[in-house]
Coordinates of C-alpha atoms and ligand atoms in Angstrom, one line a residue:
X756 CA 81.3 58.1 95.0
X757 CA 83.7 55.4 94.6
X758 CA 87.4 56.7 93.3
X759 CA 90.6 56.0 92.6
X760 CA 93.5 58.2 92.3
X761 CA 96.9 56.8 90.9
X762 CA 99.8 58.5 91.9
X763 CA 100.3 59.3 95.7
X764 CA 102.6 62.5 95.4
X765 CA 101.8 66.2 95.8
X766 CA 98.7 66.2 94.0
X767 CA 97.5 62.7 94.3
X768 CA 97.7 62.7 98.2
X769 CA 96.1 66.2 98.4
X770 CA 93.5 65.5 95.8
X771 CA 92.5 61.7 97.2
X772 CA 92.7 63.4 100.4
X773 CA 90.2 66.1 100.3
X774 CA 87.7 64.0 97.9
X775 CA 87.8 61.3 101.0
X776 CA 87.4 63.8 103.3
X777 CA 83.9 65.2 101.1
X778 CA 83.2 61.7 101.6
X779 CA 83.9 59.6 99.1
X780 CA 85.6 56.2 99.6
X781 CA 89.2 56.9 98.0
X782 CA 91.8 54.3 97.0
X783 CA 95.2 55.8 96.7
X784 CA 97.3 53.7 94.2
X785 CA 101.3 54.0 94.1
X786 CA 103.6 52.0 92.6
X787 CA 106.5 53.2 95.3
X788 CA 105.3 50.5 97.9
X789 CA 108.0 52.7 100.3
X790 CA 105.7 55.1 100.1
X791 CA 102.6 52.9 100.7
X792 CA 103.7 51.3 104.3
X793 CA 104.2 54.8 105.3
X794 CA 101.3 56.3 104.5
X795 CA 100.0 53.3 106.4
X796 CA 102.0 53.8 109.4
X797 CA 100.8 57.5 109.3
X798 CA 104.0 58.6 108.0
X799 CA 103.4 60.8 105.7
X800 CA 105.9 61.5 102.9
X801 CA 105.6 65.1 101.5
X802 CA 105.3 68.5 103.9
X803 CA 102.0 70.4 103.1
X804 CA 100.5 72.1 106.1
X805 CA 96.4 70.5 107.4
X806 CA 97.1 67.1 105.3
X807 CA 98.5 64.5 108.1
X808 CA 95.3 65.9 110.4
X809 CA 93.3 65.2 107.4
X810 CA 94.7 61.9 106.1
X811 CA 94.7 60.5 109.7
X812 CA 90.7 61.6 110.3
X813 CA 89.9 59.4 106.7
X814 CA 91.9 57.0 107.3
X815 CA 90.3 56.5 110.7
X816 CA 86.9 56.4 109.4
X817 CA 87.5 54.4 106.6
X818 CA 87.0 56.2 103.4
X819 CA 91.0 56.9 102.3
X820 CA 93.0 53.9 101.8
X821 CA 96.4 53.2 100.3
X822 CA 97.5 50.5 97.8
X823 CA 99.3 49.2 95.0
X824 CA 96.4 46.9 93.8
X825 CA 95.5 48.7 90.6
X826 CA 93.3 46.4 89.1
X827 CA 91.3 46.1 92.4
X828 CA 90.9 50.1 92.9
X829 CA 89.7 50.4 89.2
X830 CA 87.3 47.3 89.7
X831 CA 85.6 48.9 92.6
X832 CA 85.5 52.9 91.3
X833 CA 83.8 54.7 88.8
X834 CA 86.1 57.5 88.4
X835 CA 89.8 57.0 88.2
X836 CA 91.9 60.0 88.1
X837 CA 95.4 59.9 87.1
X838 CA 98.0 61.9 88.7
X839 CA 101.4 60.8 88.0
X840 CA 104.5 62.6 87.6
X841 CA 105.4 64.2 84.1
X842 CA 108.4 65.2 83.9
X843 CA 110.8 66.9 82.0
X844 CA 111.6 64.9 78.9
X845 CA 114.0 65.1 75.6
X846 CA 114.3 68.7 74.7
X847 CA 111.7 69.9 77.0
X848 CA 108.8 67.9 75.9
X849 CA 106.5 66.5 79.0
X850 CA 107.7 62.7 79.8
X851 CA 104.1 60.7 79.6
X852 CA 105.3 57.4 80.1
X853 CA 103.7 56.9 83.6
X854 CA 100.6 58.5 81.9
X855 CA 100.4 56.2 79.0
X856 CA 101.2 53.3 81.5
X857 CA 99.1 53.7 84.2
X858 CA 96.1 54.7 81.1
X859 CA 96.8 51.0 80.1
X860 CA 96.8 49.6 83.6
X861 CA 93.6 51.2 83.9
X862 CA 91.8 49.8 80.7
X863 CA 93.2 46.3 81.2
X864 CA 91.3 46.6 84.7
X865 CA 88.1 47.7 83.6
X866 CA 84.8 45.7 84.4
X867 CA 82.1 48.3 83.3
X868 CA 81.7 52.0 82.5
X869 CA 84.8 54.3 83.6
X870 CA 85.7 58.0 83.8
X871 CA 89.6 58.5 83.3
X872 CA 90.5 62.1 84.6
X873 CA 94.1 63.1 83.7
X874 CA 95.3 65.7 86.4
X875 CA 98.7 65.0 85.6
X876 CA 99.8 68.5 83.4
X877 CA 99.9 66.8 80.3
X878 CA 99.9 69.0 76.5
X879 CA 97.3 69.2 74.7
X880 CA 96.7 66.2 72.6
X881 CA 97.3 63.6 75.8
X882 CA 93.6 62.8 76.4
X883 CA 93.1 62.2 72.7
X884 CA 96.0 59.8 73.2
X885 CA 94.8 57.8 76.2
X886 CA 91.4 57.2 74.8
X887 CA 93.2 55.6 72.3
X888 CA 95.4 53.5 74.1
X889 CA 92.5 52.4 76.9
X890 CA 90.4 51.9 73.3
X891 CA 92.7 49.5 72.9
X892 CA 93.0 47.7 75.7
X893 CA 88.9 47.4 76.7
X894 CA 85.8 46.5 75.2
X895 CA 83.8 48.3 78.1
X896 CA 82.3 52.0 77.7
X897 CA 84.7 54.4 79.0
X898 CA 85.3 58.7 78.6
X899 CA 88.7 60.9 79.6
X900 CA 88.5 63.7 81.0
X901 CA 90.9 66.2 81.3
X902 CA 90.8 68.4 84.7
X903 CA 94.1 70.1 85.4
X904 CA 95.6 70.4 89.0
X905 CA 95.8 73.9 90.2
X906 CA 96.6 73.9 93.8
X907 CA 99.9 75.2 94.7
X908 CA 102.8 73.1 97.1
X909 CA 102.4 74.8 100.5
X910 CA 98.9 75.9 100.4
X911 CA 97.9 72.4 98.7
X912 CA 95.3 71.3 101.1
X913 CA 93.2 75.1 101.2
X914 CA 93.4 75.5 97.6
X915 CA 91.7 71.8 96.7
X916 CA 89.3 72.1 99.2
X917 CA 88.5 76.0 98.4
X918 CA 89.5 76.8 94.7
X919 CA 89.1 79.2 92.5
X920 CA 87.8 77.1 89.9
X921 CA 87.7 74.3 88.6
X922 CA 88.5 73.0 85.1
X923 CA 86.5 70.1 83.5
X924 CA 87.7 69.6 79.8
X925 CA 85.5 66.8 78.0
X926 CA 83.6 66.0 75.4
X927 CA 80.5 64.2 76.7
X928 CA 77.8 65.2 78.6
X929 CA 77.6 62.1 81.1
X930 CA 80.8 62.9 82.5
X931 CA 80.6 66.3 82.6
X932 CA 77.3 66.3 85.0
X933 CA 79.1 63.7 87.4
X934 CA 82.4 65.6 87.6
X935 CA 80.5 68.6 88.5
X936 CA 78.3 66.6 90.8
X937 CA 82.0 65.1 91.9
X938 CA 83.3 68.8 92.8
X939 CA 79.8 70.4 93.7
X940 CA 81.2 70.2 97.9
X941 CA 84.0 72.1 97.2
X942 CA 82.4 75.3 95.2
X943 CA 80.2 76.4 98.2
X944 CA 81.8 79.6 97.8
X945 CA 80.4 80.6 94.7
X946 CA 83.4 80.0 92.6
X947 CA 83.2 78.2 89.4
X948 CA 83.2 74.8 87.8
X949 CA 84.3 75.8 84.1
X950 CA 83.5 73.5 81.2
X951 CA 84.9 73.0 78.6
X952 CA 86.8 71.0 75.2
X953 CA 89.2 68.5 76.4
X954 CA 92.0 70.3 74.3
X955 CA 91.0 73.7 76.0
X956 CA 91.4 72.6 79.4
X957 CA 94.7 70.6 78.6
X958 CA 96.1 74.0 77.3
X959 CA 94.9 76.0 79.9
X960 CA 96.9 74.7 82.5
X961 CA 100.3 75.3 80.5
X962 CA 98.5 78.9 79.7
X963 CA 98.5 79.8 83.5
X964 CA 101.5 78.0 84.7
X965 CA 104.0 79.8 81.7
X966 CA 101.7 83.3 82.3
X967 CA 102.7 83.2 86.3
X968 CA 106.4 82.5 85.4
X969 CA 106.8 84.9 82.6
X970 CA 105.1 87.7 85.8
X971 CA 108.1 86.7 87.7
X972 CA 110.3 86.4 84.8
X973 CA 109.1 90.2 83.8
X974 CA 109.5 91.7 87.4
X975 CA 113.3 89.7 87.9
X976 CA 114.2 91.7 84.5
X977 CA 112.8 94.8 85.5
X978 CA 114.5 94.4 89.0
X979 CA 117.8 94.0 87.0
X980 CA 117.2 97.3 85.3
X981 CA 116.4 99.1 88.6
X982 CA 119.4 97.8 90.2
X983 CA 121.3 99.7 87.5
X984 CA 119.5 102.9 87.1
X985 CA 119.5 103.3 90.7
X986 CA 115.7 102.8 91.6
X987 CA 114.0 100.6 93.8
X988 CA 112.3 97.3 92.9
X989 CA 110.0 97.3 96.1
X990 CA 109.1 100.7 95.5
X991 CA 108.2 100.1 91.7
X992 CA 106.8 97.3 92.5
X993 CA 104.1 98.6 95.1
X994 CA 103.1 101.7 92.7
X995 CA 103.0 98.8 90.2
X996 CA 100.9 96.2 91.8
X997 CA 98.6 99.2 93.2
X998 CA 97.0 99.3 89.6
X999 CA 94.2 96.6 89.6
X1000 CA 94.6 95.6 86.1
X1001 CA 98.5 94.1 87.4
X1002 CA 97.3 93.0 91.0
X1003 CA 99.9 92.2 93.6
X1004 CA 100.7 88.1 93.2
X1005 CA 103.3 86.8 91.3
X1006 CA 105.1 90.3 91.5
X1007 CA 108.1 89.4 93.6
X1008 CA 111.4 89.9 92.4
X1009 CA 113.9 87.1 93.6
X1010 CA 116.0 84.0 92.6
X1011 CA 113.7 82.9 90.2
X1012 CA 111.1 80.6 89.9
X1013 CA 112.0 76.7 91.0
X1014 CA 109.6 73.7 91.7
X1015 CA 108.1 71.0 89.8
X1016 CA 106.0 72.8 87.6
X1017 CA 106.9 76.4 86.4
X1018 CA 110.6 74.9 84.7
X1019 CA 109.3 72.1 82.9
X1020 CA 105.6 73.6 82.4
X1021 CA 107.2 76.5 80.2
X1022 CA 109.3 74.2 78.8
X1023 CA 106.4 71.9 77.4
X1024 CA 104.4 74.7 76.0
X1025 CA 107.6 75.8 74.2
X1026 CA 108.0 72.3 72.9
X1027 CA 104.0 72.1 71.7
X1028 CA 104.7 75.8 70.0
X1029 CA 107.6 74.8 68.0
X1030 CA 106.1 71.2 66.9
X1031 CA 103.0 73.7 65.7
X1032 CA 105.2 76.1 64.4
X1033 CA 104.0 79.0 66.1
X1034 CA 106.0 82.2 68.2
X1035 CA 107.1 81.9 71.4
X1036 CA 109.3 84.5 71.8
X1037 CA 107.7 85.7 75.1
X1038 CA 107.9 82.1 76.3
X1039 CA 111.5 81.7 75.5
X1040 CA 112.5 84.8 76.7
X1041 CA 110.8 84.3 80.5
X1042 CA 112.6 80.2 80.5
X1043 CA 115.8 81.8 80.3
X1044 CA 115.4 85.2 82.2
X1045 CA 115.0 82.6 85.2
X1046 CA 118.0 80.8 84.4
X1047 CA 119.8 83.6 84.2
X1048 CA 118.3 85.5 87.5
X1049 CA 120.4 82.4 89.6
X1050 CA 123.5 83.5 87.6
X1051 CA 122.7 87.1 88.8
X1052 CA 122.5 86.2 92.2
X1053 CA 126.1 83.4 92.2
X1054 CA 127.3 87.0 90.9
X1055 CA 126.7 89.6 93.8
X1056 CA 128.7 86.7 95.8
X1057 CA 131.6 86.9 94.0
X1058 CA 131.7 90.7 93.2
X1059 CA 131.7 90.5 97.2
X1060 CA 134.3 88.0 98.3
X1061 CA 135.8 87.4 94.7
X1062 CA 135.8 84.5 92.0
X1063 CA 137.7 82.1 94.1
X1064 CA 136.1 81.0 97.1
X1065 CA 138.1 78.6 98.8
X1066 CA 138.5 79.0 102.0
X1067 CA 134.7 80.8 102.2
X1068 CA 132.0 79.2 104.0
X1069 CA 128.6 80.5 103.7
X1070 CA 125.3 80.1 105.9
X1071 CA 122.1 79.4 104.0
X1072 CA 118.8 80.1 105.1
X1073 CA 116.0 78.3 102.7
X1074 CA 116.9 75.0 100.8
X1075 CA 112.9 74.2 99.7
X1076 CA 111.6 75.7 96.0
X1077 CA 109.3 78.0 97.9
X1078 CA 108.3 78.5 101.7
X1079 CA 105.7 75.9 103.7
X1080 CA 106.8 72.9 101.4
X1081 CA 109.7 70.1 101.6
X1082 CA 110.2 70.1 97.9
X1083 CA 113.6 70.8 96.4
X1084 CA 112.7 69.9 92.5
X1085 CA 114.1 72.8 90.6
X1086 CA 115.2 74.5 93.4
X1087 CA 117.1 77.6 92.6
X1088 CA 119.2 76.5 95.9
X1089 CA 120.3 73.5 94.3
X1090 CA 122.3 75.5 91.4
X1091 CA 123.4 78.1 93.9
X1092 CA 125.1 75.7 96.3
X1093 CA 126.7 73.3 93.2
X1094 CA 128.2 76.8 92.0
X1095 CA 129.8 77.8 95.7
X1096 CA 131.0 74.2 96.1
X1097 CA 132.5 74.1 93.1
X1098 CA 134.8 77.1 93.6
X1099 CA 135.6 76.0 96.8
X1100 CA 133.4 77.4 99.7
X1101 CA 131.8 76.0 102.5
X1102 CA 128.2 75.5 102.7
X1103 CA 126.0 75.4 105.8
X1104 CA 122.5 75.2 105.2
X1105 CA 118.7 75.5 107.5
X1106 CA 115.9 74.9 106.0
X1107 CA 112.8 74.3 108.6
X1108 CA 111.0 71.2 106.2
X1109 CA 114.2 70.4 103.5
X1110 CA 116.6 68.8 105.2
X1111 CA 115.7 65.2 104.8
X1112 CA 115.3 66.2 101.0
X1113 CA 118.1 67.8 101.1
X1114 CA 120.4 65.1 102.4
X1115 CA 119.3 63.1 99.6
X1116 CA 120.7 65.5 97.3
X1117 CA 124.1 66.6 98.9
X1118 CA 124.9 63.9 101.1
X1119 CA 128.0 64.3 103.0
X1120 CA 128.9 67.7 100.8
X1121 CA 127.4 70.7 102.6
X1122 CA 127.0 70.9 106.2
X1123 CA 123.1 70.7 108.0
X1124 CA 122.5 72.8 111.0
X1125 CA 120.1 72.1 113.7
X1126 CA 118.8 75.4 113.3
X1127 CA 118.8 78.7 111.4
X1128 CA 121.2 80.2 113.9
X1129 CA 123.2 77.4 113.6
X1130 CA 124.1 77.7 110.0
X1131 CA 125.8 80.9 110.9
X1132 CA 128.7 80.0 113.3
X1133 CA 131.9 81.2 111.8
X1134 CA 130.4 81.7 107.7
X1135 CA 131.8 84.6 106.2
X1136 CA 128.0 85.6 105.1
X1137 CA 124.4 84.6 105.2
X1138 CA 122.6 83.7 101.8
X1139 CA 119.1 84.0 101.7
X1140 CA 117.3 81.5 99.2
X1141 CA 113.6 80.7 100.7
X1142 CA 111.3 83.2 102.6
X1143 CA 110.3 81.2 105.1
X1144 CA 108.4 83.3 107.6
X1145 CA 110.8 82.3 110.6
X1146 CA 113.2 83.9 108.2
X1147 CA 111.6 87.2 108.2
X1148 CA 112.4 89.0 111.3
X1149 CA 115.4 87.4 113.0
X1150 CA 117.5 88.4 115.8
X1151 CA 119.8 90.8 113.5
X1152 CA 122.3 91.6 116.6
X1153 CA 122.5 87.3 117.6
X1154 CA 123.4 87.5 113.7
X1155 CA 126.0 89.5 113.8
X1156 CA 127.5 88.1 116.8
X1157 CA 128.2 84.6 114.8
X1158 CA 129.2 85.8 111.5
X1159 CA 132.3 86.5 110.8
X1160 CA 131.7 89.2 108.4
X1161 CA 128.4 90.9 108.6
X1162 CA 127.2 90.6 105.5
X1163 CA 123.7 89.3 104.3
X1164 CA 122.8 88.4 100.7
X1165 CA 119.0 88.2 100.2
X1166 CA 117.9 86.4 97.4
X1167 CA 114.4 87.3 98.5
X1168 CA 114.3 90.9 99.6
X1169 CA 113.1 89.9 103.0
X1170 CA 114.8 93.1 104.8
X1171 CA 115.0 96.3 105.1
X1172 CA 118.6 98.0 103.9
X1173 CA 118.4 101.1 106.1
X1174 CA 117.9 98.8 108.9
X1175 CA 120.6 96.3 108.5
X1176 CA 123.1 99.4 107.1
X1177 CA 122.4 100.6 110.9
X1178 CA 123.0 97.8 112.3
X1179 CA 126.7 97.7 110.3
X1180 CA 125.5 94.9 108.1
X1181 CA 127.0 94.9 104.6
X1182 CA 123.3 94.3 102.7
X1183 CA 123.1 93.0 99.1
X1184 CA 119.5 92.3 97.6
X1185 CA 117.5 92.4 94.2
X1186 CA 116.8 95.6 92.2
X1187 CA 118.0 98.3 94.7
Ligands
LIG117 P1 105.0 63.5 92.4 O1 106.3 63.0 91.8 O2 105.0 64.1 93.8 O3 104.0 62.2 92.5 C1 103.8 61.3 91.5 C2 103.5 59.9 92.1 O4 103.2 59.0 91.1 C3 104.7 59.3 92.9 O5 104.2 58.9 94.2 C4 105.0 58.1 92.0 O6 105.6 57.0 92.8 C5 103.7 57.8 91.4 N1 103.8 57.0 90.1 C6 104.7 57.2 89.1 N2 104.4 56.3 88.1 C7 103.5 55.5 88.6 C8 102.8 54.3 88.1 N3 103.1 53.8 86.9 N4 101.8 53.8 88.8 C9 101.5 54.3 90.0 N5 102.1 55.3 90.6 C10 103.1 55.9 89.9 O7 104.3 64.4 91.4 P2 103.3 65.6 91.7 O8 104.0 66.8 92.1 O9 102.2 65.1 92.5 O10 102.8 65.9 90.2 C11 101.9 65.0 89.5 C12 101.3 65.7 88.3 O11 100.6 66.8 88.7 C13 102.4 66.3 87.4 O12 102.0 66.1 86.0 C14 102.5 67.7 87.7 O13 103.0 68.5 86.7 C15 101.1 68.0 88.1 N6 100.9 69.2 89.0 C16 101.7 69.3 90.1 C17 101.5 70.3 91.0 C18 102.4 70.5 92.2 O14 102.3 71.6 92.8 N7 103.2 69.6 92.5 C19 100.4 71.2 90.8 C20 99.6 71.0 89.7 C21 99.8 70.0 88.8

């Protein structure tokens, strides 16, 4: 099938990406023409682990191309998903500007019958919107389908080309049958394509996303509680997670949940609950349990080396939202480092994929090591913030031997307290 995909960022690479590599011809529209001459050079812009092999095998055989020719990528493809970003926008609402836009580019192009898929994570209401506004803006047949985006950053490329399911929301039959027909390669497994009302499948998207943050929400409160009764959040959570009706994902107590999509996807299902009036207590309550778990964390630092840190400089190991991915949006790093630099410390920071991002973010204001080890020389403590796996069994004695204080704050539980207490490490986690 002929497609085009609008937005080249996490999703839209990934998803153009894998549909090419099913083979479909796929156009990848972006208006960041930065972006664009990379891509064409083979640079490509995000971290996610299998997608430069695959982009460079399509590209090579001439089914994924780049460009900022909208009208000429509609003109030439039947279905047109959108993937642009949405944002945060005023008091937590999703920001569907590019949304609306691009839906108006689209129309404007149109030469015959169109699918418009939104897989941006957009509330419920947005497809009824954009059929309005392409209505509008084109006399020729057209239907909007809504099919969320499920894959997650660092896994991106396994979880399109393998998922667990897939969500069609529409309201007519025709595109229905080709979406399915669309995804058919990538269900060999058995799993589902499930069908649905548009509105259904734009609120099932925010249904997941907030239920997976209030999981980690629930388990960062309950680690909190442990902490101060004097039991242990690893071994609660493992006689937990044993009980098939919890299951063992999304169970990790930590820093709290960063990234693109959990913040602002709560936020917008907050925002659709209060314009419709309804409870949303548990919702609320998860949003600012996460903010607060980073507060937790800024906290067992200056219990340990006190509320003025001047003179303090700190190693950190993880700068990324989550492991395997170069993204910083939301990361809980970001507020933890703001807070040390403002009282004064030092920051040095490793992160094996961030540091480009992270440049862009702190410039000339924390120092970036060449290597995990690096980070270390002469900090008065190592701060864990991303379980990378390179992170998880390091050379504790090489540690010791370049901090100047052994003492290791682990936002992630990576290690094992009887083991570093041992090894004369002062060893502050989550929950124990
Ligand atoms: P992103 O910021 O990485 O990418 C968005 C891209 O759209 C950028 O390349 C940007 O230049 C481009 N763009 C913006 N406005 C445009 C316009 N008018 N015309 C053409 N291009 C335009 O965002 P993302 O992380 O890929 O997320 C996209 C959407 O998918 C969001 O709604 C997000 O919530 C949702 N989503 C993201 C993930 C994820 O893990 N990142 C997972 C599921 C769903």
């Amino acid at each position: 099938m002929n497609i085009c995909v609008i937005g080249t960022g996490y999703v839209g690479l990934v998803a153009g990406t894998c549909l090419a590599e099913m083979g479909n011809s796929v156009i990848c529209v972006d208006n960041d023409t930065k972006k664009l001459a990379k891509l064409r050079k083979g640079i490509i812009p995000i971290y996610e682990p299998g997608l430069e092999e695959l982009i460079t095998v399509n590209v090579a055989e001439g089914r994924l191309t780049f460009s900022n020719d909208l009208d000429k990528a509609v003109k030439n493809s039947l279905i047109c998903f959108i993937a642009v970003g949405t944002p945060q926008g005023d008091e937590g609402s999703a920001d569907l500007s590019a949304v609306h836009q691009v839906a108006k580019n689209i129309a404007k192009s149109m030469n015959e019958y169109k699918i418009i898929v939104n897989k941006s994570t957009a509330p419920v209401g947005t497809a009824e919107k954009l059929a309005e506004i392409i209505k509008k803006n084109t006399t020729f047949e057209f239907d909007v389908v809504s099919n969320p985006e499920f894959l997650k950053q660092g896994n991106a490329v396994e979880d399109f080309l393998k998922p667990d399911r897939i969500v069609i929301g529409s309201n007519s039959q025709n595109a229905t049958e080709i979406m399915q027909e669309l995804y058919s390669p990538f269900l060999r497994t058995g799993n589902p394509v499930i069908t649905m009302d548009v509105k259904s499948a734009e609120m099932t998207k925010y249904a997941a996303n907030s239920f997976l943050a209030v999981r980690i929400s629930y388990m960062n409160e309950i680690a909190n509680i442990c902490e101060k009764v004097g039991a242990d959040i690893e071994m609660v959570r493992i006689g937990m997670c044993s009980d098939n009706r919890i299951g063992s994902k999304f169970m990790f107590p930590g820093i709290g949940y960063g990234g693109s999509c959990f913040p602002k996807d709560i936020k917008a299902m907050i925002k659709t609950a209060i314009e419709f009036e309804c409870e949303h207590k548990i919702l609320k309550s998860a949003d600012e349990t996460n903010k607060n778990q980073r507060k937790i964390f800024t906290k067992k630092i200056l219990n340990k080396f006190g509320q003025d840190l001047k003179g303090k400089t700190f190693a950190i190991w993880g700068l990324a939202f989550k492991p395997k991915t170069n993204d910083m949006r939301e990361a809980p790093s970001i507020t933890i480092i703001e807070d040390l630099l403002a009282r004064g410390a030092k920051v040095a920071a490793f992160d094996p994929k961030a540091m480009e991002t992270a440049k862009k973010i702190f410039s000339n204001k924390i120092k970036y090591a060449k290597n995990a080890y690096d980070a270390l020389k002469n900090a008065d403590g190592l701060l864990l913030l991303t379980e990378w796996n390179e992170f998880r069994h390091p050379d504790f004695d090489k540690i010791k031997s370049l901090l100047k204080m052994p003492v290791i704050i682990d936002g992630r539980n990576q290690y094992d307290k009887k083991q570093l207490k041992e090894k004369g490490f002062e060893y502050i986690c989550i929950g124990k």
